[in-house]
Amino acid sequence: MKLRVFVTLKPGVLDPQGEAVRHALGALGFEGVNGVRQGKMIELDLAETDADKAQQQADEMCQKLLANTVIESYRVEMA
Amino acid sequence: MKLRVFVTLKPGVLDPQGEAVRHALGALGFEGVNGVRQGKMIELDLAETDADKAQQQADEMCQKLLANTVIESYRVEMA
């Protein structure tokens, strides 16, 4: 069962990586870029075949490893 | 106009970051993790209000900066 996990910084948390991208886009001549936020996408291929159980497993992985829940939020979806 | 860009390694390109996550998940006791691939998600907030033009602009940003098209593929979607 394949799942996708999206990890993003919570609103209000500074995103220096996104800011760097924004500056670089400006330097390349792209105008009208109001904001850039960078997050992670993690594609999981799990042996679990039950959709609910796989989602639950992915959720636990996020809590324990994939996301820092103090500053990041995450979302799990079926691929 | 807000857009999301997903940048992933092309199939066949080694993903050491994903492999590291896979090992870490195994070490934490998660079983049945067949594979992990890690990509980037970039949220763009563009001043452009026309959906087609914004998408085109994001596409150009991917070509020039956000993705290394030799080893990465990207996908742009409206947020």
PDB file of C-alpha atoms in Angstrom:
ATOM      1  CA  MET A   1       0.000   0.000   0.000  1.00  0.00           C
ATOM      2  CA  LYS A   2       1.460   3.336  -1.032  1.00  0.00           C
ATOM      3  CA  LEU A   3       0.929   6.499   0.961  1.00  0.00           C
ATOM      4  CA  ARG A   4       2.132  10.057   0.732  1.00  0.00           C
ATOM      5  CA  VAL A   5       3.008  12.108   3.763  1.00  0.00           C
ATOM      6  CA  PHE A   6       3.241  15.893   3.525  1.00  0.00           C
ATOM      7  CA  VAL A   7       5.126  17.678   6.269  1.00  0.00           C
ATOM      8  CA  THR A   8       4.887  21.461   6.431  1.00  0.00           C
ATOM      9  CA  LEU A   9       6.009  24.069   8.913  1.00  0.00           C
ATOM     10  CA  LYS A  10       3.162  25.408  11.039  1.00  0.00           C
ATOM     11  CA  PRO A  11       1.999  28.923  10.239  1.00  0.00           C
ATOM     12  CA  GLY A  12       4.115  31.477  12.073  1.00  0.00           C
ATOM     13  CA  VAL A  13       7.232  29.305  12.129  1.00  0.00           C
ATOM     14  CA  LEU A  14      10.081  30.988  10.261  1.00  0.00           C
ATOM     15  CA  ASP A  15      11.088  29.204   7.051  1.00  0.00           C
ATOM     16  CA  PRO A  16      14.615  30.274   6.081  1.00  0.00           C
ATOM     17  CA  GLN A  17      14.742  27.692   3.285  1.00  0.00           C
ATOM     18  CA  GLY A  18      11.577  29.107   1.730  1.00  0.00           C
ATOM     19  CA  GLU A  19      12.902  32.634   2.114  1.00  0.00           C
ATOM     20  CA  ALA A  20      16.108  31.655   0.337  1.00  0.00           C
ATOM     21  CA  VAL A  21      14.063  30.276  -2.551  1.00  0.00           C
ATOM     22  CA  ARG A  22      12.011  33.472  -2.673  1.00  0.00           C
ATOM     23  CA  HIS A  23      15.155  35.597  -2.904  1.00  0.00           C
ATOM     24  CA  ALA A  24      16.644  33.350  -5.546  1.00  0.00           C
ATOM     25  CA  LEU A  25      13.457  33.580  -7.637  1.00  0.00           C
ATOM     26  CA  GLY A  26      13.620  37.373  -7.366  1.00  0.00           C
ATOM     27  CA  ALA A  27      17.259  37.334  -8.426  1.00  0.00           C
ATOM     28  CA  LEU A  28      16.299  35.239 -11.472  1.00  0.00           C
ATOM     29  CA  GLY A  29      13.834  37.932 -12.531  1.00  0.00           C
ATOM     30  CA  PHE A  30      10.578  36.374 -11.320  1.00  0.00           C
ATOM     31  CA  GLU A  31       8.335  39.154 -10.066  1.00  0.00           C
ATOM     32  CA  GLY A  32       5.262  38.980  -7.891  1.00  0.00           C
ATOM     33  CA  VAL A  33       6.398  36.144  -5.659  1.00  0.00           C
ATOM     34  CA  ASN A  34       4.685  37.010  -2.381  1.00  0.00           C
ATOM     35  CA  GLY A  35       5.772  34.025  -0.404  1.00  0.00           C
ATOM     36  CA  VAL A  36       7.439  30.637  -0.547  1.00  0.00           C
ATOM     37  CA  ARG A  37       7.183  27.876   2.044  1.00  0.00           C
ATOM     38  CA  GLN A  38       9.097  24.673   1.688  1.00  0.00           C
ATOM     39  CA  GLY A  39       7.959  21.349   3.048  1.00  0.00           C
ATOM     40  CA  LYS A  40       8.699  17.671   2.661  1.00  0.00           C
ATOM     41  CA  MET A  41       6.881  14.964   0.817  1.00  0.00           C
ATOM     42  CA  ILE A  42       7.576  11.383   1.832  1.00  0.00           C
ATOM     43  CA  GLU A  43       6.336   8.456  -0.218  1.00  0.00           C
ATOM     44  CA  LEU A  44       5.879   5.303   1.832  1.00  0.00           C
ATOM     45  CA  ASP A  45       5.482   1.826   0.426  1.00  0.00           C
ATOM     46  CA  LEU A  46       4.042  -0.302   3.215  1.00  0.00           C
ATOM     47  CA  ALA A  47       3.445  -4.059   3.251  1.00  0.00           C
ATOM     48  CA  GLU A  48       0.127  -3.436   5.063  1.00  0.00           C
ATOM     49  CA  THR A  49      -2.774  -3.933   2.670  1.00  0.00           C
ATOM     50  CA  ASP A  50      -5.617  -2.599   4.801  1.00  0.00           C
ATOM     51  CA  ALA A  51      -6.056   1.103   4.032  1.00  0.00           C
ATOM     52  CA  ASP A  52      -7.129   2.124   7.530  1.00  0.00           C
ATOM     53  CA  LYS A  53      -4.323   0.242   9.223  1.00  0.00           C
ATOM     54  CA  ALA A  54      -1.747   1.622   6.773  1.00  0.00           C
ATOM     55  CA  GLN A  55      -2.963   5.155   7.424  1.00  0.00           C
ATOM     56  CA  GLN A  56      -2.763   4.568  11.160  1.00  0.00           C
ATOM     57  CA  GLN A  57       0.761   3.183  10.798  1.00  0.00           C
ATOM     58  CA  ALA A  58       1.836   6.196   8.728  1.00  0.00           C
ATOM     59  CA  ASP A  59       0.314   8.491  11.324  1.00  0.00           C
ATOM     60  CA  GLU A  60       2.384   6.839  14.030  1.00  0.00           C
ATOM     61  CA  MET A  61       5.532   7.158  11.886  1.00  0.00           C
ATOM     62  CA  CYS A  62       4.874  10.880  11.571  1.00  0.00           C
ATOM     63  CA  GLN A  63       4.435  11.296  15.313  1.00  0.00           C
ATOM     64  CA  LYS A  64       7.612   9.357  16.093  1.00  0.00           C
ATOM     65  CA  LEU A  65       9.986  10.262  13.288  1.00  0.00           C
ATOM     66  CA  LEU A  66       8.831  12.021  10.160  1.00  0.00           C
ATOM     67  CA  ALA A  67       7.487  15.249  11.622  1.00  0.00           C
ATOM     68  CA  ASN A  68       8.555  17.441  14.506  1.00  0.00           C
ATOM     69  CA  THR A  69       5.048  18.117  15.772  1.00  0.00           C
ATOM     70  CA  VAL A  70       6.168  21.119  17.814  1.00  0.00           C
ATOM     71  CA  ILE A  71       6.819  23.151  14.673  1.00  0.00           C
ATOM     72  CA  GLU A  72       5.502  20.987  11.849  1.00  0.00           C
ATOM     73  CA  SER A  73       2.115  19.658  10.841  1.00  0.00           C
ATOM     74  CA  TYR A  74       1.569  16.654   8.614  1.00  0.00           C
ATOM     75  CA  ARG A  75      -1.030  15.116   6.391  1.00  0.00           C
ATOM     76  CA  VAL A  76      -1.244  11.520   5.193  1.00  0.00           C
ATOM     77  CA  GLU A  77      -2.994  10.546   1.986  1.00  0.00           C
ATOM     78  CA  MET A  78      -3.327   7.404  -0.119  1.00  0.00           C
ATOM     79  CA  ALA A  79      -1.158   7.512  -3.216  1.00  0.00           C
TER      80      ALA A  79
ATOM     81  CA  MET B   1      -2.753  32.729  -6.421  1.00  0.00           C
ATOM     82  CA  LYS B   2      -1.381  29.847  -4.413  1.00  0.00           C
ATOM     83  CA  LEU B   3       0.254  26.856  -6.035  1.00  0.00           C
ATOM     84  CA  ARG B   4       1.965  23.748  -4.825  1.00  0.00           C
ATOM     85  CA  VAL B   5       4.996  22.277  -6.502  1.00  0.00           C
ATOM     86  CA  PHE B   6       6.023  18.688  -5.844  1.00  0.00           C
ATOM     87  CA  VAL B   7       9.568  17.731  -6.725  1.00  0.00           C
ATOM     88  CA  THR B   8      10.492  14.051  -6.663  1.00  0.00           C
ATOM     89  CA  LEU B   9      13.518  12.062  -7.710  1.00  0.00           C
ATOM     90  CA  LYS B  10      13.001  10.226 -10.978  1.00  0.00           C
ATOM     91  CA  PRO B  11      12.581   6.454 -10.744  1.00  0.00           C
ATOM     92  CA  GLY B  12      15.946   4.748 -10.663  1.00  0.00           C
ATOM     93  CA  VAL B  13      17.757   7.660  -9.054  1.00  0.00           C
ATOM     94  CA  LEU B  14      19.238   6.635  -5.705  1.00  0.00           C
ATOM     95  CA  ASP B  15      17.594   8.316  -2.726  1.00  0.00           C
ATOM     96  CA  PRO B  16      19.957   8.136   0.281  1.00  0.00           C
ATOM     97  CA  GLN B  17      17.679  10.396   2.328  1.00  0.00           C
ATOM     98  CA  GLY B  18      14.737   8.067   1.802  1.00  0.00           C
ATOM     99  CA  GLU B  19      16.918   5.054   2.600  1.00  0.00           C
ATOM    100  CA  ALA B  20      18.001   6.693   5.854  1.00  0.00           C
ATOM    101  CA  VAL B  21      14.354   7.215   6.801  1.00  0.00           C
ATOM    102  CA  ARG B  22      13.588   3.587   5.952  1.00  0.00           C
ATOM    103  CA  HIS B  23      16.379   2.353   8.213  1.00  0.00           C
ATOM    104  CA  ALA B  24      15.307   4.681  11.011  1.00  0.00           C
ATOM    105  CA  LEU B  25      11.732   3.421  10.770  1.00  0.00           C
ATOM    106  CA  GLY B  26      13.025  -0.152  11.000  1.00  0.00           C
ATOM    107  CA  ALA B  27      15.118   0.745  14.035  1.00  0.00           C
ATOM    108  CA  LEU B  28      12.013   2.230  15.678  1.00  0.00           C
ATOM    109  CA  GLY B  29      10.226  -1.098  15.286  1.00  0.00           C
ATOM    110  CA  PHE B  30       8.077  -0.386  12.241  1.00  0.00           C
ATOM    111  CA  GLU B  31       7.878  -3.515  10.161  1.00  0.00           C
ATOM    112  CA  GLY B  32       6.818  -3.968   6.564  1.00  0.00           C
ATOM    113  CA  VAL B  33       8.277  -0.745   5.207  1.00  0.00           C
ATOM    114  CA  ASN B  34       9.169  -1.745   1.658  1.00  0.00           C
ATOM    115  CA  GLY B  35      10.386   1.598   0.465  1.00  0.00           C
ATOM    116  CA  VAL B  36      10.666   5.279   1.262  1.00  0.00           C
ATOM    117  CA  ARG B  37      11.284   8.086  -1.215  1.00  0.00           C
ATOM    118  CA  GLN B  38      11.675  11.651  -0.063  1.00  0.00           C
ATOM    119  CA  GLY B  39      10.747  14.663  -2.139  1.00  0.00           C
ATOM    120  CA  LYS B  40      10.105  18.362  -1.726  1.00  0.00           C
ATOM    121  CA  MET B  41       6.884  20.300  -1.589  1.00  0.00           C
ATOM    122  CA  ILE B  42       7.085  24.008  -2.313  1.00  0.00           C
ATOM    123  CA  GLU B  43       4.132  26.294  -1.679  1.00  0.00           C
ATOM    124  CA  LEU B  44       4.188  29.386  -3.860  1.00  0.00           C
ATOM    125  CA  ASP B  45       2.113  32.499  -3.286  1.00  0.00           C
ATOM    126  CA  LEU B  46       2.139  34.410  -6.570  1.00  0.00           C
ATOM    127  CA  ALA B  47       0.699  37.861  -7.294  1.00  0.00           C
ATOM    128  CA  GLU B  48      -0.536  36.558 -10.665  1.00  0.00           C
ATOM    129  CA  THR B  49      -4.317  36.039 -10.541  1.00  0.00           C
ATOM    130  CA  ASP B  50      -4.803  34.187 -13.842  1.00  0.00           C
ATOM    131  CA  ALA B  51      -4.618  30.451 -13.145  1.00  0.00           C
ATOM    132  CA  ASP B  52      -3.053  29.511 -16.489  1.00  0.00           C
ATOM    133  CA  LYS B  53      -0.411  32.223 -16.305  1.00  0.00           C
ATOM    134  CA  ALA B  54       0.407  31.356 -12.687  1.00  0.00           C
ATOM    135  CA  GLN B  55       0.820  27.707 -13.620  1.00  0.00           C
ATOM    136  CA  GLN B  56       3.069  28.665 -16.522  1.00  0.00           C
ATOM    137  CA  GLN B  57       5.143  30.886 -14.234  1.00  0.00           C
ATOM    138  CA  ALA B  58       5.512  28.085 -11.678  1.00  0.00           C
ATOM    139  CA  ASP B  59       6.531  25.726 -14.453  1.00  0.00           C
ATOM    140  CA  GLU B  60       9.274  28.108 -15.513  1.00  0.00           C
ATOM    141  CA  MET B  61      10.437  28.438 -11.892  1.00  0.00           C
ATOM    142  CA  CYS B  62      10.736  24.664 -11.699  1.00  0.00           C
ATOM    143  CA  GLN B  63      12.770  24.508 -14.896  1.00  0.00           C
ATOM    144  CA  LYS B  64      15.120  27.267 -13.791  1.00  0.00           C
ATOM    145  CA  LEU B  65      15.473  26.781 -10.056  1.00  0.00           C
ATOM    146  CA  LEU B  66      13.193  24.482  -8.102  1.00  0.00           C
ATOM    147  CA  ALA B  67      13.920  21.169  -9.780  1.00  0.00           C
ATOM    148  CA  ASN B  68      17.026  19.598 -11.236  1.00  0.00           C
ATOM    149  CA  THR B  69      15.331  18.146 -14.283  1.00  0.00           C
ATOM    150  CA  VAL B  70      18.200  15.762 -14.961  1.00  0.00           C
ATOM    151  CA  ILE B  71      17.346  13.692 -11.900  1.00  0.00           C
ATOM    152  CA  GLU B  72      14.069  15.150 -10.638  1.00  0.00           C
ATOM    153  CA  SER B  73      10.553  15.433 -11.997  1.00  0.00           C
ATOM    154  CA  TYR B  74       8.010  17.974 -10.820  1.00  0.00           C
ATOM    155  CA  ARG B  75       4.299  18.546 -10.751  1.00  0.00           C
ATOM    156  CA  VAL B  76       2.484  21.852 -10.253  1.00  0.00           C
ATOM    157  CA  GLU B  77      -1.032  22.028  -8.839  1.00  0.00           C
ATOM    158  CA  MET B  78      -3.365  24.764  -7.658  1.00  0.00           C
ATOM    159  CA  ALA B  79      -3.569  24.949  -3.863  1.00  0.00           C
TER     160      ALA B  79
END
